Coordinates of C-alpha atoms in Angstrom, one line a residue:
X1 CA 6.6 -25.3 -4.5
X2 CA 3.9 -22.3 -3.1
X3 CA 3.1 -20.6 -5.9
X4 CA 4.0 -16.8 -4.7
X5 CA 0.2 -14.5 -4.2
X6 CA -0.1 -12.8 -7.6
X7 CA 2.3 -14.2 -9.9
X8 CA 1.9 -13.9 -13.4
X9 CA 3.4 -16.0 -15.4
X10 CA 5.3 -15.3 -18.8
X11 CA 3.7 -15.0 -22.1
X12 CA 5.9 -16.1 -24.8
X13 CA 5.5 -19.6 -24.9
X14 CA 3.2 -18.2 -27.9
X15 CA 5.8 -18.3 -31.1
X16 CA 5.1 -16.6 -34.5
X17 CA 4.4 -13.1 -35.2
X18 CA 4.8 -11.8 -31.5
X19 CA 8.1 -13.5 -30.7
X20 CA 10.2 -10.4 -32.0
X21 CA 8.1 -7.7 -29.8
X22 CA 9.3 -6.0 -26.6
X23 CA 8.7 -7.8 -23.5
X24 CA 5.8 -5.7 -22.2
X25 CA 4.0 -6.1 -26.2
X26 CA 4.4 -9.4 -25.5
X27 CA 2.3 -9.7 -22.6
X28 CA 0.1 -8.0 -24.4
X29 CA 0.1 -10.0 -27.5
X30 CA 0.1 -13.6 -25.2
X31 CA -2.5 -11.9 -23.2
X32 CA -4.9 -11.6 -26.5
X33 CA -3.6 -14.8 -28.1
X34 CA -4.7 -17.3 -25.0
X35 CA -8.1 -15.6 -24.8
X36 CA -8.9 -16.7 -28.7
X37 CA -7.5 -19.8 -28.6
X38 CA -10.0 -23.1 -28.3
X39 CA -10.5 -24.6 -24.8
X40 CA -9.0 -27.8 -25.7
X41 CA -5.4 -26.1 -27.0
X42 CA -5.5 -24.5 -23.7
X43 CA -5.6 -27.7 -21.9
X44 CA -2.7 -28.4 -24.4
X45 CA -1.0 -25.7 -23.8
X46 CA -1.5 -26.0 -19.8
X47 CA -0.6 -29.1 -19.9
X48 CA 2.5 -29.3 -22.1
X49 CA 3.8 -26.4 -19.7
X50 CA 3.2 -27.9 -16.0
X51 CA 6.8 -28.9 -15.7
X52 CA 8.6 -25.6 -17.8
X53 CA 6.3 -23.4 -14.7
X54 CA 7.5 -25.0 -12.5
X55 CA 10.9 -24.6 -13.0
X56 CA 10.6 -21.4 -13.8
X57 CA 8.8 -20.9 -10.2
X58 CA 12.2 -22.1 -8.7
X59 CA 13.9 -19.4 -10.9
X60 CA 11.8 -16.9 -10.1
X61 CA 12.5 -17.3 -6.1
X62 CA 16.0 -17.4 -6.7
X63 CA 15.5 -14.1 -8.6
X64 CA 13.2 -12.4 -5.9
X65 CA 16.6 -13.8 -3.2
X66 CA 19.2 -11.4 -5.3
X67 CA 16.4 -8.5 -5.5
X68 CA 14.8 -7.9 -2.9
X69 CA 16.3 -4.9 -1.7
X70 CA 15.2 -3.2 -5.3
X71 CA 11.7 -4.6 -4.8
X72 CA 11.6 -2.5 -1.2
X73 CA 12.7 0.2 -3.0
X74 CA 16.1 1.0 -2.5
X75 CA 16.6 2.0 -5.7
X76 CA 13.2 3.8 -5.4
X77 CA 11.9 1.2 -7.4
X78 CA 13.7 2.9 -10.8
X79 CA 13.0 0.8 -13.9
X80 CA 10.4 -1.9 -12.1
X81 CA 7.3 0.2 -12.3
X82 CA 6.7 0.9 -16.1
X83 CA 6.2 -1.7 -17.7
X84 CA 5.8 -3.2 -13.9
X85 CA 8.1 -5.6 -12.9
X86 CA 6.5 -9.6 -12.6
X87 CA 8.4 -9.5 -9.0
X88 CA 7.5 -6.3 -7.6
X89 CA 3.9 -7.2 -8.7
X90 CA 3.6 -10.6 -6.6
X91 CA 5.0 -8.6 -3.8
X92 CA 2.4 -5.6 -4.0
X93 CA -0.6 -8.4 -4.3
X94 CA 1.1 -10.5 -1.1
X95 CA 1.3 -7.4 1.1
X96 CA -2.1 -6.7 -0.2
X97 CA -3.3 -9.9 1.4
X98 CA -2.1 -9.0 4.3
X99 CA -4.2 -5.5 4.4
X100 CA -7.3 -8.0 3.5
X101 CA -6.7 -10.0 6.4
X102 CA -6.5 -7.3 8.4
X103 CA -10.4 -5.9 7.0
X104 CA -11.5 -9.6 7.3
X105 CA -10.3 -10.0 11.3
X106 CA -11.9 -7.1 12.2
X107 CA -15.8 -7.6 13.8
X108 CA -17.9 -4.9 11.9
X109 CA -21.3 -6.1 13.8
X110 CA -22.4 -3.2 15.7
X111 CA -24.7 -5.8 17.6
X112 CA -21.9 -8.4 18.5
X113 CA -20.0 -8.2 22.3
X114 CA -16.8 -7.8 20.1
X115 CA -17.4 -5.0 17.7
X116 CA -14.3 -3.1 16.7
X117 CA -12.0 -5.7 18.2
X118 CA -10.6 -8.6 16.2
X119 CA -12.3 -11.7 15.4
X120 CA -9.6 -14.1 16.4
X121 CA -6.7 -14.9 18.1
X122 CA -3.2 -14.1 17.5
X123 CA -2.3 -17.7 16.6
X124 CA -4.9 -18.7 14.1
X125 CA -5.3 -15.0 12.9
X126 CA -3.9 -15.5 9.5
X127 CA -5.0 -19.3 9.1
X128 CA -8.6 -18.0 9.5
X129 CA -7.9 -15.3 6.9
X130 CA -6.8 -17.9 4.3
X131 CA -2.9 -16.9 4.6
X132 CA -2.2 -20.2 6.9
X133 CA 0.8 -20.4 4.5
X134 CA 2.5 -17.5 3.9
X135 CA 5.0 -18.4 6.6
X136 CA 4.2 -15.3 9.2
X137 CA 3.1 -15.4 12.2
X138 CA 1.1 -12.6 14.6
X139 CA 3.0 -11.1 17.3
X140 CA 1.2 -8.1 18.2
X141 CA -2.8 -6.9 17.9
X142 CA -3.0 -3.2 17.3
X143 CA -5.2 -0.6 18.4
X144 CA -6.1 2.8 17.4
X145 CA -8.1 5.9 20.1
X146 CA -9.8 8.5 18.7
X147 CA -9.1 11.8 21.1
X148 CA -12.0 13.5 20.0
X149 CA -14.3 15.3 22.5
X150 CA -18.0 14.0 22.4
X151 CA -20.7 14.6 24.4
X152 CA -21.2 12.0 27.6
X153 CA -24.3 11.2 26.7
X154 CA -22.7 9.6 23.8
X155 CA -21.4 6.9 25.7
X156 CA -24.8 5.7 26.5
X157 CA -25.8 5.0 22.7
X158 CA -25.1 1.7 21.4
X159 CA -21.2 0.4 20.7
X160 CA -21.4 1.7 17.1
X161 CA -21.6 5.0 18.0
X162 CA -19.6 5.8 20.9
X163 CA -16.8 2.8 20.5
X164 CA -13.3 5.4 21.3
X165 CA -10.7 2.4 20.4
X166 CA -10.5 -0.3 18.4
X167 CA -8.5 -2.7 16.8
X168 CA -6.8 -1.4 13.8
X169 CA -4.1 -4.0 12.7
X170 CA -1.4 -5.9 13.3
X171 CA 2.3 -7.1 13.3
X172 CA 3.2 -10.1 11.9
X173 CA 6.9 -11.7 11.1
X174 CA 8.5 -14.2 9.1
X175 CA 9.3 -17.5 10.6
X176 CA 9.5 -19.8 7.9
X177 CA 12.6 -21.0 7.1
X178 CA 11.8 -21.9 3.9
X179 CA 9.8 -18.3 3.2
X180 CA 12.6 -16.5 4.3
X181 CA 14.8 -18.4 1.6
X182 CA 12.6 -17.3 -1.2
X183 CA 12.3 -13.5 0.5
X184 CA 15.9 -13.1 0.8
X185 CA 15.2 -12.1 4.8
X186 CA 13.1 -12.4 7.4
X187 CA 10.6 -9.8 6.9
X188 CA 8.4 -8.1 9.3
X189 CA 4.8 -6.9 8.2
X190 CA 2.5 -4.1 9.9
X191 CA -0.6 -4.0 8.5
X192 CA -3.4 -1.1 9.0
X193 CA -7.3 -1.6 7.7
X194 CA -9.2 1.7 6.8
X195 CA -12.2 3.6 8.5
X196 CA -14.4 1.5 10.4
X197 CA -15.8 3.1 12.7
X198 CA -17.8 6.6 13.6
X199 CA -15.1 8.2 15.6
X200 CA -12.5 7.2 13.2
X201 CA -14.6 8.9 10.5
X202 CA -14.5 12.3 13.1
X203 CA -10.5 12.0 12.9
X204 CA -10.4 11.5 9.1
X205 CA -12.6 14.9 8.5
X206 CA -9.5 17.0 11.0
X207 CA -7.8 17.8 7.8
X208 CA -5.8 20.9 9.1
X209 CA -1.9 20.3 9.5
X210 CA -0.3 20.1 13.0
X211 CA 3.0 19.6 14.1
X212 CA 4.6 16.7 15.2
X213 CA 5.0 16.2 18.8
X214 CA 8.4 16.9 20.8
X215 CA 9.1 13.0 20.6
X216 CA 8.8 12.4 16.9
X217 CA 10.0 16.0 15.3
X218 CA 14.0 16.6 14.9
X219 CA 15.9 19.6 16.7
X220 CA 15.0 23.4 15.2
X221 CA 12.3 21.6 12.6
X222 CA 8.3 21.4 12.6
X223 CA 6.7 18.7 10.3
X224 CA 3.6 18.9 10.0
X225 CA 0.4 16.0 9.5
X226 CA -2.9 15.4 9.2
X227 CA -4.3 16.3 12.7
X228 CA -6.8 13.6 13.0
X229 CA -4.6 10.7 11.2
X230 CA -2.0 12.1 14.2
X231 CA -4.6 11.9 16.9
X232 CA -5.5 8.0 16.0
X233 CA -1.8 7.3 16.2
X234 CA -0.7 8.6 19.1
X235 CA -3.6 8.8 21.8
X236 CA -4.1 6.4 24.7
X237 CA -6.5 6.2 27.2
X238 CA -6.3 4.8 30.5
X239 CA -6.1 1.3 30.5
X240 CA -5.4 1.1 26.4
X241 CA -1.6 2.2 25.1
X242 CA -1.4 4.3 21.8
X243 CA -1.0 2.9 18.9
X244 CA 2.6 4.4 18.6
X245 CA 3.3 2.7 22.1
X246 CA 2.1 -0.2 20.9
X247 CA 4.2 -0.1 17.9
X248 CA 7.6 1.2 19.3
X249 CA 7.7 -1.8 22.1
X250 CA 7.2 -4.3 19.7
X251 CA 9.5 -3.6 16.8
X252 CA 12.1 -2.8 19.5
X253 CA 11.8 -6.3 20.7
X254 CA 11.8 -7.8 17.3
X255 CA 15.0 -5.5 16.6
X256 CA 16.3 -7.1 19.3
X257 CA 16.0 -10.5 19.0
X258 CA 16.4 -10.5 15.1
X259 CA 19.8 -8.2 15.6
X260 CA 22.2 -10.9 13.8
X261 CA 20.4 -11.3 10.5
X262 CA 19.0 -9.3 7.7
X263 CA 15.7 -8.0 8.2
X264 CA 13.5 -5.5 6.6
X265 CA 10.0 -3.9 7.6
X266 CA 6.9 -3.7 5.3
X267 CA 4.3 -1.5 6.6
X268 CA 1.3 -1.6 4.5
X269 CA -1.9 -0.2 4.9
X270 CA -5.7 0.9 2.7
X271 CA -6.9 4.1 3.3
X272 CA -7.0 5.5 6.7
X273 CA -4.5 2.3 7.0
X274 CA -1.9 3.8 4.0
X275 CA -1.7 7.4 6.2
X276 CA -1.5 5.0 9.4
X277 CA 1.7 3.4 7.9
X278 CA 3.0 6.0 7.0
X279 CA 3.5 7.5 10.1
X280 CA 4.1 4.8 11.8
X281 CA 7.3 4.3 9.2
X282 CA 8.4 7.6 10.1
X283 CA 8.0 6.9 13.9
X284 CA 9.7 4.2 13.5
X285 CA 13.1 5.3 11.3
X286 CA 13.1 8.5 14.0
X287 CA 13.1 6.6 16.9
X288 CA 15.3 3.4 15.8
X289 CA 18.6 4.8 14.9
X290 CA 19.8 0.8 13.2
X291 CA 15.9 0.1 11.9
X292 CA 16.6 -1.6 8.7
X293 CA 15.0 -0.6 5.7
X294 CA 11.6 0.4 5.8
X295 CA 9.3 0.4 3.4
X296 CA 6.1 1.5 2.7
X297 CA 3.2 -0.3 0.3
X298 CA 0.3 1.7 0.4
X299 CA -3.2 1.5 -1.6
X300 CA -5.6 4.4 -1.9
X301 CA -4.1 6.3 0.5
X302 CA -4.9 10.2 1.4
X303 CA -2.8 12.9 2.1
X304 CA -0.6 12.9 5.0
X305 CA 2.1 15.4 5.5
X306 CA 3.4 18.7 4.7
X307 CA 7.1 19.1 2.3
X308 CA 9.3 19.3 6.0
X309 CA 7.3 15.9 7.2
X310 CA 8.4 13.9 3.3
X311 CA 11.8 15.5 3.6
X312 CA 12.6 14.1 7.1
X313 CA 10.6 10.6 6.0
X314 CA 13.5 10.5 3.3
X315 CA 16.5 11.6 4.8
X316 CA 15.6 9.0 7.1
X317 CA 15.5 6.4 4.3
X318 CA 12.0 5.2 4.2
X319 CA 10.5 4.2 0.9
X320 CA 7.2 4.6 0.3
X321 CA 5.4 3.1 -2.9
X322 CA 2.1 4.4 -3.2
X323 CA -1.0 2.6 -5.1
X324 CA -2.9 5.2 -6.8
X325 CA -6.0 4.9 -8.5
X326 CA -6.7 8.0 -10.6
X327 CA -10.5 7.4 -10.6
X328 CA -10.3 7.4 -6.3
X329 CA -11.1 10.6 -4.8
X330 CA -9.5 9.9 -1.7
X331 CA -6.3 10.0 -2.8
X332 CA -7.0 13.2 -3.8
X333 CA -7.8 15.0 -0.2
X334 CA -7.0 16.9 1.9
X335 CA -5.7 20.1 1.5
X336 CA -4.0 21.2 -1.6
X337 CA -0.5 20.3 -2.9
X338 CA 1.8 22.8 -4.4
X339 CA 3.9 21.7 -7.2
X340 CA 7.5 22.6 -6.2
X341 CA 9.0 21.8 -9.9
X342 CA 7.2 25.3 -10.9
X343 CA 8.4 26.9 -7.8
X344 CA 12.0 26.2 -8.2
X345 CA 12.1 27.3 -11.7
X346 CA 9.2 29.9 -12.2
X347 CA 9.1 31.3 -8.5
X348 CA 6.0 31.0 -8.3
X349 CA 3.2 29.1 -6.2
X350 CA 1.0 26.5 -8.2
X351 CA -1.8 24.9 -6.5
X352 CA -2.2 21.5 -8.0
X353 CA -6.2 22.5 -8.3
X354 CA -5.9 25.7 -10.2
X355 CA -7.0 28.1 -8.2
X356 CA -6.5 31.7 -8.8
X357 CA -3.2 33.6 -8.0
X358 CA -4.6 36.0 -5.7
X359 CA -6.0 32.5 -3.7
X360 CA -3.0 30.5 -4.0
X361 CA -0.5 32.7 -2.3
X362 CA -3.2 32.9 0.6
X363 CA -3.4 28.8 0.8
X364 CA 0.3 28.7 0.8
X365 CA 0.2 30.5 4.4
X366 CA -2.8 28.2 6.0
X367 CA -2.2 24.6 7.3
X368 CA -4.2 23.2 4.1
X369 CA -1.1 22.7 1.9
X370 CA 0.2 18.9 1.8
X371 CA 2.9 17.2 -0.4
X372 CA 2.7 13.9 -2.3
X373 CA 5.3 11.4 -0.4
X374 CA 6.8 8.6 -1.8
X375 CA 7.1 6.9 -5.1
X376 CA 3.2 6.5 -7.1
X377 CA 1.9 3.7 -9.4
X378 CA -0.6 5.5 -10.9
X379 CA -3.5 2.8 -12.6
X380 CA -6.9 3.7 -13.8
X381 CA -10.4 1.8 -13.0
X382 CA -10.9 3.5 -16.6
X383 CA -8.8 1.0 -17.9
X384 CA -10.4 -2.3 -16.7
X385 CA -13.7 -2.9 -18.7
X386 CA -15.2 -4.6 -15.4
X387 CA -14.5 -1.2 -13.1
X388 CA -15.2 1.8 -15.6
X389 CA -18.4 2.1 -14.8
X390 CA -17.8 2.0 -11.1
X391 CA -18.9 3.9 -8.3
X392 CA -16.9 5.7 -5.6
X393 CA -16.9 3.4 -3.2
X394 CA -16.0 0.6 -6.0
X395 CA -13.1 2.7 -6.9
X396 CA -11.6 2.6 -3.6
X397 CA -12.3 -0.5 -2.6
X398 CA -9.4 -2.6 -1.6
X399 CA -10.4 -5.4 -4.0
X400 CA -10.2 -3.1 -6.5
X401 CA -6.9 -2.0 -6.2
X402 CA -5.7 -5.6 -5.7
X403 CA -7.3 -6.6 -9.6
X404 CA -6.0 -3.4 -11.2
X405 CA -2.5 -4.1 -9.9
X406 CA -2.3 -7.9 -11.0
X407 CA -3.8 -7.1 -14.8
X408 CA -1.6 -3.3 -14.9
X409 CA 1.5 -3.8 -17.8
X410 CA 2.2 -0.7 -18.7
X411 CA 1.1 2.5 -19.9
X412 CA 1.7 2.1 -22.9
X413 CA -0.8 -1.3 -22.6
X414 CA -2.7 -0.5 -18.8
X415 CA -4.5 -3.9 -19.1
X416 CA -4.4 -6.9 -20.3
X417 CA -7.9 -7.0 -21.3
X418 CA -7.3 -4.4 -23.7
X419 CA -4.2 -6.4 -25.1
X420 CA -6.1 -7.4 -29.0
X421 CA -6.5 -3.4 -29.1
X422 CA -2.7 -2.8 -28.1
X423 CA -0.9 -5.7 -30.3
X424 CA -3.5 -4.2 -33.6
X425 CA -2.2 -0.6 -33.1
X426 CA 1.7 -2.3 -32.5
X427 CA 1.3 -4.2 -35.8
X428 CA -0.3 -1.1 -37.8
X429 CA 2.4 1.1 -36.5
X430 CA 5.0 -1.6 -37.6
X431 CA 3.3 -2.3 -41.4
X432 CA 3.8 1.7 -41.8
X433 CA 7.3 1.7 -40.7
X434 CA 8.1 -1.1 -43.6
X435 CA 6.3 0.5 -46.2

């Protein structure tokens, strides 16, 4: 049986003085125990549990089958992120392989014929990126067109420079019958890689809010977005569609054809790619009046949206889960967010950054003040002895993200690595209790 991306196993096939702890302490504790133990017990202990995994694989497939809907949040993932759940985690790490196939596709060579396009075709696209078996398949290549006004005598500098679209993701969907058995559904993944290239970079620094356009805004309402994350997404040019043409014929089709059995779409995206997807999940709830759920797994993203924009996105019933890393700086920008909590009870306007009262009340007017969306697992690079001495770009990477989420327990214990630390202070705080 395919071991499911990211899947960590359980810890307390270590007996003794840990047995009696909460789960997430016993993670913890098992974590701590396996890394003192002697390499030869380890081959022991591997060994002795070969056949006890594997059964417990089968369980675990069985147990993703009768939860999926929790894991895509319909619940808003109560309960599953703190300590986080060993089911949701394999399912943020999977989509997350999908976002790195989406990085590894695309050709980054300013010098090659086929910069900004994708390095393969639809059919081996996922093979080539090592995820020959994770029973999708490509339908659809994506593109993304930078509206931006440039000089003309930009176009005659080299592609790197005045490249206008390029190819920004992809649609893949389920067609394993035997992947679908484990998910529960057939599932259908969009996935969106970050910045690449100059003009892309333009958009991202259009930070001001605009509204929505006629065609993706409800009667008598004005959400607003990111103007540049709204430009990538909805311009065209003359012989290339917009990405949110792009997007709307082909999930139509696949609503279509996949009409008579339960679905769900997974839209997941890293950086530029996490705002991407989450416009593209409102797009598509808006315009799909019986999409199934949608759901939203997004790593490092920035700011997208104003409070009207997250309301519609949840009337509408997406779910967004958002991967934060409190030591990335992107998810941190743009604009300012105003913490309604102290509105509703104080009446009065708090600006996430501090700024003085005179200043606040002037933001709130401007086109610079965005809401969080969605639901956020918070982790730390702090946390991870390999990544607290890391740079900025290091603490956005996608890589990154990926090893904090597979070694995050809880906050109460953030990382494995730091499980000898965590099981000490549990046992200390125990002794006292007895004495």
């Amino acid at each position: 049986m395919r071991l499911p991306i990211g899947m960590v196993r359980p810890c307390t096939v270590w007996q003794g003085s840990i047995s009696n702890l909460p789960v997430t302490e016993q993670l913890c504790a098992a974590s701590a125990s396996h890394s003192s133990l002697s390499q030869s017990t380890k081959l022991k202990i591997t060994n002795s549990l070969s056949t006890s995994i594997q059964c417990f694989e089968g369980i675990r497939a069985a147990r993703l089958r009768d939860k999926w809907l929790e894991c895509q949040g319909i619940k808003n993932w109560e309960g599953l992120l703190d300590p986080l759940d060993d089911d949701l985690r394999s399912e943020i790490l999977r989509y997350g392989q999908f976002v790195d196939a989406a990085y590894r596709c695309f050709d980054f060579d300013a010098s090659s014929p086929t910069y900004a396009q994708c390095g393969h075709a639809k059919e081996s696209m996922l093979a080539e990126c090592g995820l020959g078996t994770s029973g999708y398949q490509v339908t659809e290549s994506l593109h993304a067109t930078c509206s931006v006004q440039v000089p003309r005598w930009i176009e005659r500098l080299p592609n790197w420079v005045s490249t206008q679209s390029s190819w920004i993701g992809y649609v893949a969907v389920c067609d394993d019958k035997e992947e679908i058995s484990r998910l529960g559904r057939r599932d259908v993944v969009i996935s969106y890689r970050g910045t690449a290239t100059c003009h892309e970079w333009l958009e991202n620094l259009r930070a001001t809010l605009t509204c929505l356009p006629d065609d993706m805004a409800p009667e008598n309402c004005d959400p607003m977005v990111q103007s540049g994350f709204l430009s990538l997404y909805t311009s065209s040019t003359d012989d290339r569609p917009s990405l949110q043409q792009m997007v709307r014929e082909e999930i139509g089709r696949i609503l279509q054809k996949y009409c008579d059995e339960p679905l769900s779409i997974t839209i997941t995206g890293h950086s530029l790619g996490a705002a991407l997807a989450t416009l593209t999940a409102y797009d598509i709830t808006n315009t799909f009046s019986h999409a199934p759920i949608v759901t939203v797994v997004s790593f490092g993203g920035p700011r997208v949206g104003d409070r009207t924009f997250r309301k519609h996105l949840e009337r509408n019933g997406t779910k967004v889960l958002r991967i934060v890393n409190s030591d990335d700086v992107i998810t941190k920008v743009p604009g300012f967010v105003i913490d309604e909590n102290d509105v509703a009870k104080k009446g009065a306007v708090q600006v996430a950054a501090g700024l003085p009262a005179w200043l606040q009340r002037r933001v709130e007017g401007t086109q610079w003040v965005y809401a969080e969306i969605g639901k956020e697992l918070r982790l730390s690079s702090r946390d991870c002895p390999q990544l607290s001495k890391g740079d900025v770009a290091t603490c956005h990477d996608l890589k990154t993200y990926l090893h904090l989420v597979n070694n995050f327990v809880s906050s109460t214990c953030p990382f494995r690595a730091t499980a000898k630390r965590v099981l000490k202070r549990t046992n200390q705080a125990r002794e006292t209790a007895l004495v």
